[in-house]
Amino acid sequence: MVSEDLMERLSWSRKDLISTEDLARAEIDKIFTLADIFGASLKGDKAKLPYLKGKVVVSLFFEPSTRTRTAFEMAAHKLGADVISVASNISSSVKGESLKDTARNIEALMADMIIVRHSSSGAAKYLADRVGIPVINAGDGAHAHPTQALLDAFTMRAKFGGDFAGKKITILGDILFSRVARSNIYLLKTLGAEITLAGPSTLVPGEFEKLGVRVCHNLEDAVSGADVVMLLRIQHERQRSTYFPSISEYAKIFGLNKRTASLLKPGAFIMHPGPINRGVELDSFLADSGRSVILSQVTNGVAVRMAVMKLCMDAAEKGK
Ligand code: CP
């Protein structure tokens, strides 16, 4: 069992987690330290921890999810909470209820925390400003997916031995519509990494350079000498027009394959938040190869989300 004194030091004042943009280095380190503790517990005796015992967590997903939803719900269970999943297709939102009313009704039912995924950028912050209980953003439109970026960085930290300074990280694919890319850019920059964004110019516009990253439209240049390459799928569900001639052409020019992966640094590894479109952004062989840490990302998602949920719940309790 971890000492109360250490747990007291591993605290913060946010009731919500909406974005990685304003996360301080010290806050990120607290998440990682707690995730180390929870990850060891998950691998060890697998007993439930009591930190959210008696709490009710509502999981409110208005977009499909496999990894994020399961990991959040598993994290809540592992912390001793009860979990209620509200499927958006059978919730009263289909009868015209607003997001605000849905959330305030969930709060009136004495829930203690809301995990929300929504297609509208800003939905999580909108809710967090209108309810007193913690709200954790599980992905809002193209804006942010903070816990995905945190689990990505947590996975890299283990591979890097803790130090991000000067590490070259290439994020390759549909950056324009990616909340994962945005959350990773802010987080990895705070941690000291050097970031290259790569893909077709229609999906990786030069304006991203304003965020302090390199923009590159040539796959070979983008991956040469990189320590990590993170692939992103094409987000057809958010695109309103055609951004490249065809999927097969995209795969040929921007898909990572054995030849282009050989340009990475020796020991470099391959990441993907999922779901993978095999044979499009990433060759199937590479996805399953020893260079891939894709399933470790998924595993780490539980411990990282346990850390975030504990930190936010404690902050909300202190603020009462
Ligand atoms: N990475 C991610 O958000 O996956 P899901 O859509 O399956 O949750």
Coordinates of N, CA and C and ligand atoms in Angstrom, one line a residue, residues 61 64-69 117 138 145 148 179-180 233 273-275 305, ligand 1:
F61 N -20.7 8.4 -23.9 CA -20.0 8.4 -25.1 C -21.0 8.6 -26.3
P64 N -18.4 6.4 -31.3 CA -17.9 5.1 -31.0 C -16.5 5.1 -30.3
S65 N -16.3 4.0 -29.6 CA -15.0 3.8 -28.9 C -14.8 2.4 -28.5
T66 N -13.6 1.9 -28.7 CA -13.3 0.5 -28.1 C -12.3 0.7 -26.9
R67 N -11.2 1.3 -27.2 CA -10.1 1.4 -26.2 C -10.4 2.4 -25.1
T68 N -10.8 3.6 -25.5 CA -10.9 4.7 -24.4 C -12.0 4.3 -23.4
R69 N -13.2 3.9 -24.0 CA -14.3 3.6 -23.1 C -14.0 2.4 -22.2
R117 N -17.3 11.7 -24.3 CA -16.7 11.8 -25.6 C -17.9 12.3 -26.5
A138 N -12.9 12.5 -22.9 CA -12.5 11.3 -23.6 C -12.4 11.5 -25.1
H145 N -7.8 15.1 -26.9 CA -8.0 13.7 -26.3 C -6.9 13.6 -25.3
Q148 N -5.4 10.2 -24.1 CA -4.7 9.4 -25.1 C -3.2 9.9 -25.2
R179 N -7.6 15.1 -32.9 CA -7.5 15.6 -31.5 C -6.3 14.9 -30.8
V180 N -5.9 13.7 -31.3 CA -4.8 13.0 -30.7 C -3.5 13.8 -31.0
R233 N -4.8 7.5 -38.3 CA -5.6 7.1 -39.4 C -6.3 8.4 -40.1
P273 N -2.6 5.3 -32.0 CA -3.7 5.4 -30.9 C -4.8 4.4 -31.2
G274 N -4.9 3.9 -32.4 CA -6.0 3.0 -32.8 C -7.2 3.8 -33.1
P275 N -8.2 3.3 -33.8 CA -8.1 2.0 -34.5 C -7.2 2.1 -35.8
R305 N -5.4 6.4 -16.8 CA -6.7 6.9 -16.5 C -7.1 6.8 -15.1
Ligands
CP1 N1 -7.6 5.8 -29.4 C1 -8.9 5.8 -29.2 O1 -9.5 6.9 -28.9 O2 -9.5 4.7 -29.6 P1 -11.1 4.4 -29.4 O3 -11.8 5.3 -30.4 O4 -11.3 3.0 -29.7 O5 -11.5 4.8 -28.0

